[in-house]
XYZ file of C-alpha atoms in Angstrom:
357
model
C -43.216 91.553 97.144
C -41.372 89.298 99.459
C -44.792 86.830 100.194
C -45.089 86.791 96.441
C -41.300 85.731 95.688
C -42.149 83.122 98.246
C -44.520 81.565 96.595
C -42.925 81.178 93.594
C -42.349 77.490 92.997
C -38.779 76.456 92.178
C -37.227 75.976 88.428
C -37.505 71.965 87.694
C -34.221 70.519 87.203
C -33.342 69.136 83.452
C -33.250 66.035 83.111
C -35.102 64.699 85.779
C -33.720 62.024 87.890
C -34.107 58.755 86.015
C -36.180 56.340 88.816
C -32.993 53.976 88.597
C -29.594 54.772 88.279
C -28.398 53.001 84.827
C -26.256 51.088 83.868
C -23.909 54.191 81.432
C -24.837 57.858 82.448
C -27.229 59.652 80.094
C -26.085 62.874 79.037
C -28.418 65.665 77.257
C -29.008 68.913 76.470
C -31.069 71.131 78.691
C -34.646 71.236 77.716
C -34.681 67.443 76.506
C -37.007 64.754 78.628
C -35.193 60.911 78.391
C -37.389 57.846 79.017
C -35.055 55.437 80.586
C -35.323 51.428 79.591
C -38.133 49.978 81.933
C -38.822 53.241 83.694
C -42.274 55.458 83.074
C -43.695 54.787 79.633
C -43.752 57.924 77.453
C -46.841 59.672 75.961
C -47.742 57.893 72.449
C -46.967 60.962 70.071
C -44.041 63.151 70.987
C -42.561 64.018 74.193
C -44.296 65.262 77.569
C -44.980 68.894 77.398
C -43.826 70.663 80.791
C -45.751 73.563 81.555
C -43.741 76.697 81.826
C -42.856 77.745 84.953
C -45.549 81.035 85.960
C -43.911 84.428 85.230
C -41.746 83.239 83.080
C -41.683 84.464 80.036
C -43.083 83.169 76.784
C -40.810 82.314 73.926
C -40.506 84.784 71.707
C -40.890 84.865 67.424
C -37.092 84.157 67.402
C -36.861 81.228 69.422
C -40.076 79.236 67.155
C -37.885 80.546 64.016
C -34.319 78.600 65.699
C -36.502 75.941 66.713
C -38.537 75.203 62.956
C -35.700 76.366 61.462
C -34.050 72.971 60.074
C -37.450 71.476 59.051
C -38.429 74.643 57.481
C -35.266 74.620 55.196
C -35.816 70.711 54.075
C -39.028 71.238 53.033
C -37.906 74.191 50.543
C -35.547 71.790 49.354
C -38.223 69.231 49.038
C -40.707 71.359 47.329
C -37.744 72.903 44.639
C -36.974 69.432 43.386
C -40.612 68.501 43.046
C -40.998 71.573 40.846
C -37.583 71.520 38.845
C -38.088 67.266 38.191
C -36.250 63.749 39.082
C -32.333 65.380 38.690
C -33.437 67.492 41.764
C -35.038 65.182 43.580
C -31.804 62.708 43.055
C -29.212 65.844 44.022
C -31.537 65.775 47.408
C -31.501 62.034 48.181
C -27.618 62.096 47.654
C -27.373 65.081 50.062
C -29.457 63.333 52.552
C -28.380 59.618 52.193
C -25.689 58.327 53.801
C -24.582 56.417 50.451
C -25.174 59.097 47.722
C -25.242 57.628 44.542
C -21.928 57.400 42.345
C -21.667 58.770 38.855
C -21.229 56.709 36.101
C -17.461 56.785 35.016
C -17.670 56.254 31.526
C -19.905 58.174 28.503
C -22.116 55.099 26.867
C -21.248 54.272 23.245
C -17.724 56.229 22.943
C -14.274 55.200 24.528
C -14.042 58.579 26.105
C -14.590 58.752 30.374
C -17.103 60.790 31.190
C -14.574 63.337 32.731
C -13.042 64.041 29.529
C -15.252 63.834 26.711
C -15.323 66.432 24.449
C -11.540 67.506 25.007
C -8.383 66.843 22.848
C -6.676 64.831 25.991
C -9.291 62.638 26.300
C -9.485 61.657 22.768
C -5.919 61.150 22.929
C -6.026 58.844 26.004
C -8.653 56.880 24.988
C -7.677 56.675 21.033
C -3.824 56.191 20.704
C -3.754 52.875 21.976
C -5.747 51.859 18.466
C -3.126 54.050 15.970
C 0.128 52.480 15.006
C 3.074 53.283 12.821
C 3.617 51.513 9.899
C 6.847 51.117 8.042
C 6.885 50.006 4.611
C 9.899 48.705 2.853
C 10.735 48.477 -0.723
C 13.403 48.469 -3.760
C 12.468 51.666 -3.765
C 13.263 52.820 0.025
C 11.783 52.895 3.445
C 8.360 55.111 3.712
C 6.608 55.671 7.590
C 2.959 56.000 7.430
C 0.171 54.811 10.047
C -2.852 52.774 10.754
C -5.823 52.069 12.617
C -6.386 48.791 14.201
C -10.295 47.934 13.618
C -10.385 44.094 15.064
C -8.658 43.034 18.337
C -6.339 40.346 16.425
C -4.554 42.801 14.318
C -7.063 44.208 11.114
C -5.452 47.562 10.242
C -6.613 49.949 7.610
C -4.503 52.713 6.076
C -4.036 54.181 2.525
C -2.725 52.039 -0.225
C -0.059 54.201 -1.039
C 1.865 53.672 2.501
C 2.430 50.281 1.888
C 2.218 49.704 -1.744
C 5.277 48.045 -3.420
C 6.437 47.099 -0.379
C 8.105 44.001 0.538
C 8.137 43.939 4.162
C 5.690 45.948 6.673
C 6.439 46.485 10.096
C 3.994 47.593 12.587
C 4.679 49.548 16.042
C 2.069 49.874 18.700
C 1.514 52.575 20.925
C 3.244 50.786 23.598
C 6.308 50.133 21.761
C 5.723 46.404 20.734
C 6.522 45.641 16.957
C 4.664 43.265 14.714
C 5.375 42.104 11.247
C 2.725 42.642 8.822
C 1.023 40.783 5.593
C -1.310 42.765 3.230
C -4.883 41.708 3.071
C -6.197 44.058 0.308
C -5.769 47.216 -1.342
C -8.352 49.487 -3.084
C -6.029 52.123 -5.193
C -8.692 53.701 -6.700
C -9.980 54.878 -2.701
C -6.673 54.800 -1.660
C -7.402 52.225 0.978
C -5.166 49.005 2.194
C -6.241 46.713 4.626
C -3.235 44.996 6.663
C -3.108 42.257 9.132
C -0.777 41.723 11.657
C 1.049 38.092 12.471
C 0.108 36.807 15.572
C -1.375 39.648 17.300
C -4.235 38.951 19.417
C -5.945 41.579 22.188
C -5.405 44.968 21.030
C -7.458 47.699 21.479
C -9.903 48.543 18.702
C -10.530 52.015 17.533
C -14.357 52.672 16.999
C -15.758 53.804 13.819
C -18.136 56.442 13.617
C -20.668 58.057 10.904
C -19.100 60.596 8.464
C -22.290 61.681 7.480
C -23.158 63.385 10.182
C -19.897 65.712 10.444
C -20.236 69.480 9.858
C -17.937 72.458 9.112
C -16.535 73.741 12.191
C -16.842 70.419 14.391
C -13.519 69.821 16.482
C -11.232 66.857 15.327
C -8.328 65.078 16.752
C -5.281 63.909 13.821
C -2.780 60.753 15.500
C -0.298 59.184 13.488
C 3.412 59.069 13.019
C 4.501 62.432 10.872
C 8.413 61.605 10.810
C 8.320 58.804 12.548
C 7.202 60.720 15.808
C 5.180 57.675 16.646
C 1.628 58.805 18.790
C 1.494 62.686 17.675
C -1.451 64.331 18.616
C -2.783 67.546 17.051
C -6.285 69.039 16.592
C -8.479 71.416 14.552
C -12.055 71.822 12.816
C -13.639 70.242 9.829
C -13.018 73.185 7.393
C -15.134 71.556 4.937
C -16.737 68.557 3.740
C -16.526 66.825 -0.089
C -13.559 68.058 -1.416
C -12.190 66.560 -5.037
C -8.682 65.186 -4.098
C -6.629 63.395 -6.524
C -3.867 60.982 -5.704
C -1.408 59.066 -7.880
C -2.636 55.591 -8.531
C 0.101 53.575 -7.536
C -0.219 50.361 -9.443
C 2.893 48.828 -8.238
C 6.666 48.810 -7.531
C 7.570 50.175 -11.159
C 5.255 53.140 -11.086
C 6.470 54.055 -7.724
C 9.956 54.099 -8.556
C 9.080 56.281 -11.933
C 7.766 59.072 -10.123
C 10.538 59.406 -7.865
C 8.678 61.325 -4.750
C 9.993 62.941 -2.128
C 8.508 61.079 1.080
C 9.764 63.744 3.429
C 7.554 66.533 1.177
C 4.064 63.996 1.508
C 2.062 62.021 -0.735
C 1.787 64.142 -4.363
C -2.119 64.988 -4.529
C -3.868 67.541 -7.039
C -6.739 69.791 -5.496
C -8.793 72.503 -7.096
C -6.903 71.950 -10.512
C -3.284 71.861 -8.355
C -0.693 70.254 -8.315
C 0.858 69.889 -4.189
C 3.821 67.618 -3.257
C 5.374 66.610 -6.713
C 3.909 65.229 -9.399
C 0.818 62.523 -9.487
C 1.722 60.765 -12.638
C -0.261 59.876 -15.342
C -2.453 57.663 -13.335
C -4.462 59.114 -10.989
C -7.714 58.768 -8.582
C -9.895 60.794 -7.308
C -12.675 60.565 -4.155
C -14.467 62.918 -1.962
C -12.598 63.976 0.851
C -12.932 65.791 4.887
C -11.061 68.998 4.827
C -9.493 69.749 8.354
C -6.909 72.534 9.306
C -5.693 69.792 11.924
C -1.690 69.683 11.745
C -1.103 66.885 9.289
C 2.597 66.026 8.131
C 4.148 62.838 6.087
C 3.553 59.961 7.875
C 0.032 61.401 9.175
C -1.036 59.254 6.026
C -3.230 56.171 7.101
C -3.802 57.745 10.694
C -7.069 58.567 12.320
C -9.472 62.313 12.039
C -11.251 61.828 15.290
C -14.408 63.283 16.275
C -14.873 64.308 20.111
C -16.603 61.579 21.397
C -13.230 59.630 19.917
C -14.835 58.086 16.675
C -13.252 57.689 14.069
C -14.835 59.694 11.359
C -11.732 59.706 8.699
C -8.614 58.365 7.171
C -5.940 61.242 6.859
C -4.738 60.697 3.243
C -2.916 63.886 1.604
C -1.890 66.929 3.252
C 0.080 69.873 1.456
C 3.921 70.387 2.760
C 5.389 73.688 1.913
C 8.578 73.238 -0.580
C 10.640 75.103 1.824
C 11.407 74.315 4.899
C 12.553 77.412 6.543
C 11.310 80.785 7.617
C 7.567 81.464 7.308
C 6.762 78.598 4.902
C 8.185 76.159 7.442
C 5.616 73.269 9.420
C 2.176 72.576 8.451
C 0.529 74.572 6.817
C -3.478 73.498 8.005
C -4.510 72.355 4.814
C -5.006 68.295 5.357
C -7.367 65.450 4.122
C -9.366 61.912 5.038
C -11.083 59.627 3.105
C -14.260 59.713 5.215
C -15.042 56.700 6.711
C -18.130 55.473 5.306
C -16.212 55.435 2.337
C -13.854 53.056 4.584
C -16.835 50.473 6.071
C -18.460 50.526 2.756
C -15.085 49.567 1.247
C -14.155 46.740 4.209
C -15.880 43.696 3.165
C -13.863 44.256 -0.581
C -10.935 44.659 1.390
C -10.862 41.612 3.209
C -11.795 39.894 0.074
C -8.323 40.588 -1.440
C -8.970 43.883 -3.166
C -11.173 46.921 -4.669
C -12.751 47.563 -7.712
């Protein structure tokens, strides 16, 4: 046993001795063969295979399972995003670049980020810099309703009878600035007024969207100015679509002051053969209307229904106010309207052309 240890040739050092010293020491892990700059040229494909020592013994299954591990493993990967498509094969690139790709921040064709579409605080964020408060005065008294500002120097539509019979019109932004106001055109038989503010230039347009393709049960976002709280936010459903709603036809100062409406109780409306709000008077209008258990309140009037992707979809125009305002029958009550707003961009070009038919 002794002659045959003896004969045993030694274990070969790892790394061997480079045939210069260089310039920087060249550190590796055991089991790794280095071809130093202008020393031996190495094999064309793959490092020198060193014979294992004799006796020694051969790797086990373990070892070729460490060692094939890591490839192994990337091509799963590779061969689960060529089955499951392109979004796969992108997640893999990112993992394995080193500059993954960055998502898009913003949702194409809405005003909502991509982070927070389809939720009530993104609507808000994106949407409330486009409603304003309007206040309306007249011989009659001071009414608060709101708007929404459709061109970037100051177009604003809400409903005629926020601002009809008034001789001034002030306008707040979202951010607090004030603007006075002119009337461009009124429609009282839609219940739509199209205002303009002086000198305004810049601002932040809301976007319209299609009211024929809401449904029951889709969520909406209300913002307006119920009691002067300038920029509330609430939100519901579409609890149904085409309603009858009649309004009083305001046809001017004198009417207005006849009928004697309480602005704190809303705009009177009749629905379903009711009267809500006080009485419409003798002259009266009626269109189809969105239905939405949103919180509406006076001065919601002329404010924005906003689908998720923050479109406008509708013009809030009546909402019922109980009579009393204490104990159960106190706040809104979920029963709310909007003139849909096709009925608004079909109405525009009238609008701007001093009035409706």
């Amino acid at each position: 046993m002794t002659d045959f240890q003896e004969q045993q040739p030694q274990q070969p050092y790892y790394p061997p001795r480079p045939p210069y010293d260089p310039a920087e020491p060249i550190t590796t892990e055991p089991g790794t063969t280095v071809w130093p700059s202008g020393g031996h040229v190495p094999p064309p494909v793959g490092p020198p295979v060193t014979a294992a020592p004799a006796g020694a013994p051969a790797p086990g299954p373990g070892a070729r399972r460490r060692a094939k591990r890591g490839v192994g493993l990337m091509a799963a990967v590779a061969i689960a995003a060529a089955a499951i498509g392109g979004g796969t094969a992108t997640l893999v690139q990112q993992l394995t670049s080193d500059n993954p790709a960055t998502a898009s921040s913003a949702v194409n064709g809405t005003n909502v980020s991509a982070s927070s579409t389809g939720t009530v605080a993104g609507v808000a964020a994106a949407v409330s810099p486009s409603i304003v408060e309007i206040s309306a005065a007249s011989n009659a008294g001071k009414s608060t309703g709101s708007g929404v500002i459709i061109t970037s120097d100051g177009e604003i539509v809400t409903n005629n009878h926020v601002i009809s019979g008034a001789s001034s019109i002030s306008v707040q932004l979202s951010d607090g600035k004030t603007y006075e106001a002119t009337v461009v055109g009124t429609d009282p038989d839609k219940d739509l007024a199209l205002i303009k503010l002086n000198g305004a230039s810049g601002l932040k347009t809301a976007k319209l969207g299609d009211s024929s393709k809401v449904r029951v049960g889709d969520e909406v976002v209300a913002i307006g100015s119920p009691e002067g709280l300038t920029g509330t936010v609430t939100s519901g459903i579409v609890s149904a679509l085409d309603r009858d709603v009649t309004v009083a036809k305001d046809e001017g100062q004198d009417q207005q002051q006849e009928q004697q409406y309480d602005p704190r109780q809303g705009w009177p409306f009749e629905f379903g053969g009711q009267q809500f709000n006080g009485d419409t008077g003798s002259s009266k209008t009626t269109y189809k209307a969105l239905q939405t258990d949103a919180s509406l309140n006076p001065g919601n009037s002329g404010g924005a229904l906003i689908n998720m992707n923050g479109e406008i979809i509708g013009i809030n125009s009546a909402m019922y106010s109980p009579s009393s305002s204490s104990g159960s029958t106190a706040g809104s009550v979920g029963l709310g309207f909007a003139i849909p707003v096709d009925t608004v961009k079909a109405d525009l070009d009238s609008l701007r052309a001093g009035g409706g038919s």
